[in-house]
Short mmCIF file of N, CA and C in Angstrom, two decimals:
data_model
loop_
_atom_site.label_atom_id
_atom_site.label_comp_id
_atom_site.label_asym_id
_atom_site.label_seq_id
_atom_site.Cartn_x
_atom_site.Cartn_y
_atom_site.Cartn_z
N UNK A 79 114.84 92.62 126.42
CA UNK A 79 115.48 91.85 125.37
C UNK A 79 115.12 92.47 124.03
N UNK A 80 116.09 92.73 123.21
CA UNK A 80 115.84 93.32 121.91
C UNK A 80 115.48 92.24 120.90
N UNK A 81 114.83 92.65 119.84
CA UNK A 81 114.42 91.72 118.80
C UNK A 81 115.61 91.02 118.16
N UNK A 82 116.74 91.70 118.02
CA UNK A 82 117.91 91.09 117.38
C UNK A 82 118.42 89.88 118.17
N UNK A 83 118.21 89.85 119.48
CA UNK A 83 118.66 88.72 120.29
C UNK A 83 117.80 87.48 120.06
N UNK A 84 116.61 87.65 119.53
CA UNK A 84 115.73 86.51 119.26
C UNK A 84 116.10 85.80 117.96
N UNK A 85 116.90 86.42 117.15
CA UNK A 85 117.29 85.83 115.87
C UNK A 85 118.36 84.77 116.11
N UNK A 86 118.24 83.62 115.43
CA UNK A 86 119.24 82.57 115.60
C UNK A 86 120.56 82.87 114.88
N UNK A 87 120.56 83.85 113.96
CA UNK A 87 121.75 84.17 113.18
C UNK A 87 122.01 85.67 113.15
N UNK A 88 123.29 86.03 113.14
CA UNK A 88 123.70 87.39 112.83
C UNK A 88 124.13 87.39 111.37
N UNK A 89 123.79 88.45 110.65
CA UNK A 89 124.04 88.49 109.21
C UNK A 89 124.82 89.75 108.85
N UNK A 90 125.77 89.60 107.93
CA UNK A 90 126.52 90.74 107.42
C UNK A 90 126.66 90.58 105.90
N UNK A 91 126.36 91.66 105.14
CA UNK A 91 126.54 91.70 103.70
C UNK A 91 127.87 92.39 103.39
N UNK A 92 128.68 91.80 102.55
CA UNK A 92 129.92 92.43 102.08
C UNK A 92 129.93 92.36 100.56
N UNK A 93 129.85 93.52 99.91
CA UNK A 93 129.89 93.57 98.45
C UNK A 93 130.27 94.97 98.01
N UNK A 94 130.65 95.07 96.75
CA UNK A 94 131.02 96.36 96.18
C UNK A 94 129.75 97.17 96.00
N UNK A 95 129.54 98.16 96.84
CA UNK A 95 128.31 98.96 96.83
C UNK A 95 128.42 100.05 95.76
N UNK A 96 128.07 99.67 94.55
CA UNK A 96 128.15 100.58 93.40
C UNK A 96 126.89 100.37 92.55
N UNK A 97 126.78 101.12 91.47
CA UNK A 97 125.65 100.95 90.55
C UNK A 97 125.92 99.75 89.63
N UNK A 98 124.93 98.87 89.52
CA UNK A 98 125.01 97.69 88.65
C UNK A 98 124.03 97.87 87.50
N UNK A 99 124.31 97.19 86.40
CA UNK A 99 123.43 97.21 85.23
C UNK A 99 122.75 95.87 85.09
N UNK A 100 121.61 95.87 84.40
CA UNK A 100 120.93 94.61 84.09
C UNK A 100 121.90 93.72 83.33
N UNK A 101 121.95 92.44 83.68
CA UNK A 101 122.85 91.50 83.02
C UNK A 101 124.19 91.33 83.73
N UNK A 102 124.52 92.22 84.67
CA UNK A 102 125.78 92.10 85.41
C UNK A 102 125.64 91.09 86.55
N UNK A 103 126.76 90.83 87.22
CA UNK A 103 126.79 89.92 88.37
C UNK A 103 127.21 90.70 89.61
N UNK A 104 126.50 90.46 90.72
CA UNK A 104 126.86 91.05 91.99
C UNK A 104 127.57 89.95 92.80
N UNK A 105 128.81 90.20 93.18
CA UNK A 105 129.56 89.26 94.01
C UNK A 105 129.37 89.67 95.46
N UNK A 106 128.72 88.80 96.23
CA UNK A 106 128.39 89.11 97.61
C UNK A 106 129.05 88.09 98.53
N UNK A 107 129.71 88.57 99.59
CA UNK A 107 130.21 87.71 100.64
C UNK A 107 129.23 87.86 101.80
N UNK A 108 128.62 86.75 102.19
CA UNK A 108 127.67 86.75 103.30
C UNK A 108 128.31 86.11 104.52
N UNK A 109 128.20 86.77 105.65
CA UNK A 109 128.68 86.21 106.90
C UNK A 109 127.47 85.86 107.76
N UNK A 110 127.36 84.59 108.15
CA UNK A 110 126.29 84.13 109.02
C UNK A 110 126.91 83.66 110.33
N UNK A 111 126.57 84.33 111.40
CA UNK A 111 127.07 83.96 112.72
C UNK A 111 125.95 83.31 113.51
N UNK A 112 126.12 82.04 113.87
CA UNK A 112 125.09 81.31 114.59
C UNK A 112 125.16 81.60 116.08
N UNK A 113 124.02 81.83 116.72
CA UNK A 113 123.95 82.07 118.17
C UNK A 113 123.87 80.76 118.94
N UNK A 114 123.60 79.67 118.23
CA UNK A 114 123.52 78.33 118.80
C UNK A 114 123.60 77.36 117.64
N UNK A 115 123.41 76.08 117.90
CA UNK A 115 123.37 75.12 116.80
C UNK A 115 122.13 75.42 115.96
N UNK A 116 122.32 75.67 114.67
CA UNK A 116 121.22 76.07 113.80
C UNK A 116 121.15 75.13 112.60
N UNK A 117 119.97 74.56 112.39
CA UNK A 117 119.75 73.72 111.21
C UNK A 117 119.13 74.60 110.12
N UNK A 118 119.82 74.69 108.99
CA UNK A 118 119.35 75.50 107.87
C UNK A 118 118.81 74.57 106.79
N UNK A 119 117.52 74.75 106.48
CA UNK A 119 116.94 73.97 105.37
C UNK A 119 117.39 74.54 104.03
N UNK A 120 117.32 75.88 103.94
CA UNK A 120 117.74 76.54 102.70
C UNK A 120 118.08 77.98 103.01
N UNK A 121 119.12 78.49 102.34
CA UNK A 121 119.47 79.90 102.42
C UNK A 121 119.60 80.40 100.99
N UNK A 122 118.98 81.54 100.74
CA UNK A 122 119.00 82.11 99.39
C UNK A 122 119.19 83.61 99.45
N UNK A 123 119.78 84.12 98.37
CA UNK A 123 119.96 85.56 98.22
C UNK A 123 119.16 85.98 96.99
N UNK A 124 118.25 86.92 97.18
CA UNK A 124 117.40 87.39 96.09
C UNK A 124 117.63 88.86 95.81
N UNK A 125 117.50 89.23 94.54
CA UNK A 125 117.45 90.63 94.15
C UNK A 125 115.97 90.95 93.98
N UNK A 126 115.46 91.81 94.84
CA UNK A 126 114.03 92.13 94.85
C UNK A 126 113.82 93.50 94.24
N UNK A 127 112.82 93.59 93.38
CA UNK A 127 112.45 94.84 92.72
C UNK A 127 111.16 95.35 93.34
N UNK A 128 111.16 96.60 93.78
CA UNK A 128 109.96 97.26 94.30
C UNK A 128 109.53 98.31 93.30
N UNK A 129 108.30 98.19 92.83
CA UNK A 129 107.73 99.18 91.89
C UNK A 129 106.62 99.94 92.59
N UNK A 130 106.60 101.25 92.39
CA UNK A 130 105.53 102.09 92.93
C UNK A 130 105.06 103.01 91.80
N UNK A 131 103.78 102.89 91.47
CA UNK A 131 103.25 103.71 90.39
C UNK A 131 101.77 103.96 90.61
N UNK A 132 101.22 104.90 89.86
CA UNK A 132 99.80 105.25 89.94
C UNK A 132 99.16 104.87 88.61
N UNK A 133 98.07 104.12 88.72
CA UNK A 133 97.32 103.73 87.53
C UNK A 133 96.07 104.61 87.48
N UNK A 134 95.83 105.26 86.35
CA UNK A 134 94.67 106.15 86.20
C UNK A 134 93.77 105.60 85.11
N UNK A 135 92.46 105.66 85.39
CA UNK A 135 91.48 105.23 84.39
C UNK A 135 90.16 105.95 84.67
N UNK A 136 89.24 105.86 83.71
CA UNK A 136 87.96 106.55 83.81
C UNK A 136 86.84 105.53 83.93
N UNK A 137 85.90 105.81 84.84
CA UNK A 137 84.70 104.99 84.99
C UNK A 137 83.49 105.91 84.87
N UNK A 138 82.37 105.35 84.44
CA UNK A 138 81.12 106.10 84.37
C UNK A 138 80.30 105.80 85.62
N UNK A 139 79.91 106.85 86.33
CA UNK A 139 79.12 106.67 87.55
C UNK A 139 77.76 107.33 87.36
N UNK A 140 76.70 106.68 87.88
CA UNK A 140 75.35 107.24 87.70
C UNK A 140 75.17 108.50 88.55
N UNK A 141 74.34 109.41 88.05
CA UNK A 141 73.97 110.62 88.80
C UNK A 141 72.45 110.70 88.84
N UNK A 142 71.91 111.17 89.94
CA UNK A 142 70.47 111.32 90.06
C UNK A 142 69.77 109.99 90.31
N UNK A 143 68.43 110.05 90.49
CA UNK A 143 67.67 108.83 90.78
C UNK A 143 67.47 107.97 89.53
N UNK A 144 67.09 106.72 89.75
CA UNK A 144 66.79 105.83 88.62
C UNK A 144 65.60 106.37 87.85
N UNK A 145 65.54 106.09 86.57
CA UNK A 145 64.46 106.59 85.71
C UNK A 145 63.12 105.98 86.09
N UNK A 146 63.11 104.79 86.68
CA UNK A 146 61.85 104.14 87.02
C UNK A 146 61.55 104.22 88.52
N UNK A 147 62.16 105.18 89.22
CA UNK A 147 61.93 105.31 90.66
C UNK A 147 60.47 105.60 90.92
N UNK A 148 59.87 104.89 91.88
CA UNK A 148 58.46 105.10 92.24
C UNK A 148 57.50 104.21 91.48
N UNK A 149 57.92 103.52 90.44
CA UNK A 149 57.02 102.62 89.70
C UNK A 149 56.77 101.37 90.53
N UNK A 150 55.58 100.76 90.39
CA UNK A 150 55.29 99.53 91.11
C UNK A 150 56.28 98.43 90.69
N UNK A 151 56.56 97.49 91.62
CA UNK A 151 57.49 96.41 91.29
C UNK A 151 57.06 95.65 90.03
N UNK A 152 58.00 95.39 89.17
CA UNK A 152 57.73 94.66 87.93
C UNK A 152 57.25 95.53 86.80
N UNK A 153 56.86 96.76 87.06
CA UNK A 153 56.36 97.64 86.00
C UNK A 153 57.34 98.74 85.63
N UNK A 154 58.48 98.72 86.25
CA UNK A 154 59.47 99.76 85.97
C UNK A 154 60.11 99.56 84.61
N UNK A 155 60.65 100.60 84.08
CA UNK A 155 61.34 100.53 82.79
C UNK A 155 62.79 100.13 82.98
N UNK A 156 63.56 100.36 81.98
CA UNK A 156 64.99 100.08 82.05
C UNK A 156 65.68 101.11 82.91
N UNK A 157 66.78 100.68 83.46
CA UNK A 157 67.60 101.59 84.24
C UNK A 157 68.29 102.52 83.25
N UNK A 158 67.92 103.76 83.26
CA UNK A 158 68.50 104.68 82.29
C UNK A 158 68.93 105.99 82.94
N UNK A 159 69.52 105.89 84.10
CA UNK A 159 70.00 107.08 84.76
C UNK A 159 71.18 107.66 83.98
N UNK A 160 71.32 108.94 84.03
CA UNK A 160 72.44 109.60 83.37
C UNK A 160 73.74 109.25 84.09
N UNK A 161 74.83 109.19 83.35
CA UNK A 161 76.13 108.91 83.95
C UNK A 161 77.11 110.02 83.59
N UNK A 162 78.11 110.14 84.45
CA UNK A 162 79.18 111.09 84.19
C UNK A 162 80.50 110.36 84.34
N UNK A 163 81.49 110.73 83.55
CA UNK A 163 82.80 110.08 83.70
C UNK A 163 83.51 110.58 84.96
N UNK A 164 84.21 109.67 85.61
CA UNK A 164 84.97 110.02 86.81
C UNK A 164 86.35 109.39 86.68
N UNK A 165 87.36 110.21 86.89
CA UNK A 165 88.73 109.70 86.80
C UNK A 165 89.13 109.09 88.15
N UNK A 166 89.68 107.89 88.09
CA UNK A 166 90.08 107.16 89.29
C UNK A 166 91.59 106.96 89.25
N UNK A 167 92.24 107.17 90.39
CA UNK A 167 93.68 106.97 90.51
C UNK A 167 93.91 105.88 91.54
N UNK A 168 94.64 104.85 91.13
CA UNK A 168 94.92 103.72 92.02
C UNK A 168 96.42 103.67 92.28
N UNK A 169 96.81 103.77 93.57
CA UNK A 169 98.21 103.74 93.98
C UNK A 169 98.62 102.27 94.10
N UNK A 170 99.63 101.84 93.35
CA UNK A 170 100.02 100.44 93.31
C UNK A 170 101.48 100.30 93.73
N UNK A 171 101.70 99.37 94.68
CA UNK A 171 103.05 99.01 95.11
C UNK A 171 103.19 97.51 94.94
N UNK A 172 104.18 97.11 94.17
CA UNK A 172 104.42 95.70 93.91
C UNK A 172 105.89 95.37 94.17
N UNK A 173 106.12 94.19 94.71
CA UNK A 173 107.48 93.69 94.92
C UNK A 173 107.56 92.29 94.35
N UNK A 174 108.67 91.98 93.72
CA UNK A 174 108.86 90.63 93.20
C UNK A 174 110.35 90.32 93.13
N UNK A 175 110.66 89.03 93.14
CA UNK A 175 112.05 88.59 93.04
C UNK A 175 112.45 88.65 91.57
N UNK A 176 113.42 89.48 91.28
CA UNK A 176 113.90 89.64 89.91
C UNK A 176 114.93 88.56 89.56
N UNK A 177 115.83 88.27 90.50
CA UNK A 177 116.87 87.26 90.32
C UNK A 177 117.16 86.66 91.70
N UNK A 178 117.62 85.42 91.71
CA UNK A 178 117.91 84.80 93.00
C UNK A 178 118.89 83.65 92.87
N UNK A 179 119.48 83.29 94.01
CA UNK A 179 120.49 82.22 94.04
C UNK A 179 120.41 81.51 95.38
N UNK A 180 120.20 80.19 95.35
CA UNK A 180 120.27 79.38 96.56
C UNK A 180 121.74 79.02 96.78
N UNK A 181 122.24 79.25 98.01
CA UNK A 181 123.67 78.97 98.25
C UNK A 181 123.92 77.99 99.38
N UNK A 182 122.87 77.56 100.08
CA UNK A 182 123.06 76.63 101.18
C UNK A 182 121.79 75.81 101.37
N UNK A 183 121.93 74.48 101.47
CA UNK A 183 120.79 73.61 101.71
C UNK A 183 121.17 72.52 102.71
N UNK A 184 120.19 72.16 103.54
CA UNK A 184 120.31 71.05 104.49
C UNK A 184 121.66 71.02 105.19
N UNK A 185 121.94 72.06 105.97
CA UNK A 185 123.22 72.19 106.65
C UNK A 185 123.02 72.60 108.11
N UNK A 186 124.04 72.33 108.91
CA UNK A 186 124.07 72.77 110.30
C UNK A 186 125.14 73.84 110.45
N UNK A 187 124.81 74.90 111.20
CA UNK A 187 125.78 75.93 111.53
C UNK A 187 126.09 75.80 113.02
N UNK A 188 127.37 75.77 113.35
CA UNK A 188 127.80 75.57 114.73
C UNK A 188 127.67 76.85 115.55
N UNK A 189 127.47 76.66 116.81
CA UNK A 189 127.35 77.77 117.74
C UNK A 189 128.62 78.62 117.77
N UNK A 190 128.43 79.92 117.78
CA UNK A 190 129.51 80.92 117.86
C UNK A 190 130.45 80.93 116.66
N UNK A 191 130.17 80.15 115.64
CA UNK A 191 131.02 80.16 114.44
C UNK A 191 130.49 81.19 113.45
N UNK A 192 131.42 81.84 112.74
CA UNK A 192 131.04 82.76 111.67
C UNK A 192 131.35 82.06 110.36
N UNK A 193 130.30 81.80 109.61
CA UNK A 193 130.44 81.09 108.33
C UNK A 193 130.37 82.11 107.20
N UNK A 194 131.28 82.00 106.24
CA UNK A 194 131.29 82.91 105.10
C UNK A 194 130.89 82.16 103.83
N UNK A 195 130.05 82.82 103.03
CA UNK A 195 129.59 82.23 101.78
C UNK A 195 129.75 83.27 100.68
N UNK A 196 130.37 82.86 99.60
CA UNK A 196 130.53 83.72 98.44
C UNK A 196 129.42 83.40 97.46
N UNK A 197 128.62 84.41 97.14
CA UNK A 197 127.46 84.22 96.26
C UNK A 197 127.62 85.11 95.04
N UNK A 198 127.52 84.50 93.87
CA UNK A 198 127.52 85.25 92.60
C UNK A 198 126.08 85.34 92.13
N UNK A 199 125.49 86.51 92.27
CA UNK A 199 124.10 86.73 91.91
C UNK A 199 124.03 87.41 90.55
N UNK A 200 123.60 86.67 89.54
CA UNK A 200 123.46 87.23 88.19
C UNK A 200 122.16 88.01 88.10
N UNK A 201 122.27 89.26 87.70
CA UNK A 201 121.09 90.10 87.52
C UNK A 201 120.49 89.77 86.16
N UNK A 202 119.21 89.44 86.14
CA UNK A 202 118.54 89.15 84.87
C UNK A 202 118.53 90.37 83.96
N UNK A 203 118.31 90.16 82.68
CA UNK A 203 118.32 91.26 81.71
C UNK A 203 116.94 91.89 81.51
N UNK A 204 115.91 91.30 82.09
CA UNK A 204 114.55 91.80 81.88
C UNK A 204 114.32 93.07 82.69
N UNK A 205 113.77 94.07 82.02
CA UNK A 205 113.40 95.31 82.71
C UNK A 205 112.14 95.04 83.53
N UNK A 206 111.96 95.73 84.65
CA UNK A 206 110.72 95.57 85.40
C UNK A 206 109.52 95.93 84.52
N UNK A 207 108.39 95.24 84.70
CA UNK A 207 107.25 95.43 83.79
C UNK A 207 106.71 96.85 83.73
N UNK A 208 106.79 97.63 84.81
CA UNK A 208 106.25 98.98 84.81
C UNK A 208 107.35 100.04 84.91
N UNK A 209 108.55 99.71 84.46
CA UNK A 209 109.70 100.61 84.60
C UNK A 209 109.47 101.97 83.95
N UNK A 210 108.69 102.03 82.90
CA UNK A 210 108.50 103.30 82.20
C UNK A 210 107.61 104.27 82.99
N UNK A 211 106.80 103.77 83.92
CA UNK A 211 105.89 104.65 84.66
C UNK A 211 106.10 104.59 86.17
N UNK A 212 106.95 103.70 86.65
CA UNK A 212 107.08 103.47 88.08
C UNK A 212 108.36 104.05 88.66
N UNK A 213 108.34 104.26 89.96
CA UNK A 213 109.55 104.49 90.72
C UNK A 213 110.05 103.10 91.10
N UNK A 214 111.28 102.78 90.72
CA UNK A 214 111.81 101.43 90.92
C UNK A 214 112.95 101.49 91.93
N UNK A 215 112.87 100.63 92.93
CA UNK A 215 113.94 100.50 93.93
C UNK A 215 114.33 99.04 94.01
N UNK A 216 115.58 98.79 94.35
CA UNK A 216 116.11 97.43 94.39
C UNK A 216 116.71 97.15 95.76
N UNK A 217 116.68 95.87 96.15
CA UNK A 217 117.31 95.46 97.39
C UNK A 217 117.77 94.01 97.29
N UNK A 218 118.86 93.73 97.99
CA UNK A 218 119.28 92.36 98.17
C UNK A 218 118.56 91.85 99.41
N UNK A 219 118.00 90.66 99.32
CA UNK A 219 117.28 90.10 100.46
C UNK A 219 117.76 88.68 100.71
N UNK A 220 118.29 88.47 101.90
CA UNK A 220 118.73 87.15 102.33
C UNK A 220 117.58 86.51 103.08
N UNK A 221 117.23 85.27 102.71
CA UNK A 221 116.20 84.52 103.40
C UNK A 221 116.80 83.18 103.80
N UNK A 222 116.82 82.92 105.12
CA UNK A 222 117.35 81.66 105.63
C UNK A 222 116.20 80.91 106.29
N UNK A 223 115.85 79.75 105.72
CA UNK A 223 114.81 78.89 106.26
C UNK A 223 115.44 78.05 107.36
N UNK A 224 115.13 78.39 108.62
CA UNK A 224 115.71 77.74 109.78
C UNK A 224 114.71 76.73 110.34
N UNK A 225 115.15 75.50 110.57
CA UNK A 225 114.29 74.48 111.15
C UNK A 225 113.99 74.82 112.61
N UNK A 226 112.75 74.66 113.03
CA UNK A 226 112.30 74.86 114.41
C UNK A 226 112.57 76.26 114.96
N UNK A 227 112.62 77.23 114.10
CA UNK A 227 112.80 78.62 114.53
C UNK A 227 112.26 79.55 113.44
N UNK A 228 112.16 80.81 113.78
CA UNK A 228 111.71 81.79 112.78
C UNK A 228 112.74 81.91 111.68
N UNK A 229 112.26 82.09 110.46
CA UNK A 229 113.17 82.31 109.35
C UNK A 229 113.89 83.64 109.55
N UNK A 230 115.10 83.71 109.05
CA UNK A 230 115.90 84.91 109.17
C UNK A 230 115.85 85.66 107.84
N UNK A 231 115.56 86.95 107.91
CA UNK A 231 115.53 87.81 106.73
C UNK A 231 116.40 89.02 107.00
N UNK A 232 117.19 89.37 106.01
CA UNK A 232 118.02 90.58 106.11
C UNK A 232 118.01 91.25 104.75
N UNK A 233 118.01 92.58 104.75
CA UNK A 233 117.92 93.35 103.50
C UNK A 233 119.05 94.36 103.43
N UNK A 234 119.42 94.65 102.20
CA UNK A 234 120.40 95.72 101.95
C UNK A 234 120.07 96.35 100.61
N UNK A 235 120.01 97.68 100.59
CA UNK A 235 119.70 98.40 99.34
C UNK A 235 120.82 98.20 98.35
N UNK A 236 120.46 98.15 97.06
CA UNK A 236 121.44 98.06 95.99
C UNK A 236 120.95 98.94 94.84
N UNK A 237 121.88 99.52 94.11
CA UNK A 237 121.54 100.40 93.00
C UNK A 237 121.67 99.64 91.69
N UNK A 238 120.55 99.47 90.98
CA UNK A 238 120.56 98.80 89.67
C UNK A 238 120.04 99.80 88.65
N UNK A 239 120.86 100.04 87.63
CA UNK A 239 120.50 100.97 86.55
C UNK A 239 119.72 100.23 85.48
N UNK A 240 118.69 100.89 84.94
CA UNK A 240 117.84 100.26 83.93
C UNK A 240 118.27 100.57 82.51
N UNK A 241 119.14 101.55 82.33
CA UNK A 241 119.53 101.91 80.96
C UNK A 241 120.81 101.23 80.54
#
């Protein structure tokens, strides 16, 4: 049995796959096909931003033994070991919902029916916080909160221009 058969819904994204700008609207037609009677608490479509960047900074690290090494306890002097600067690089990956739209709440989907939902997702005008230093990727993410079953998630890449 494949993993797709365990999902209570089949999902299809239909939209104009082109480059969008901040502040524009993405018109998405979502098709949800129920494999059985499905109770949906909430279904939402989110525009998710993935940022990947490297943060660099300098720290001072001690070298050599402590200045009071070997002194009896309580009689040692201050810690005065020499330090050297060391550059540290931290690889950071962050994802967050940039814009989102709830399009279905407290509903039942009938078995073998294909339900279509038209969603107008307005892209916010805010640039991602690390856009000047990060590699930025965007995706549409459908999240369906299904009662008494695993939530359904589906993703589709989308091109959003920052300029």
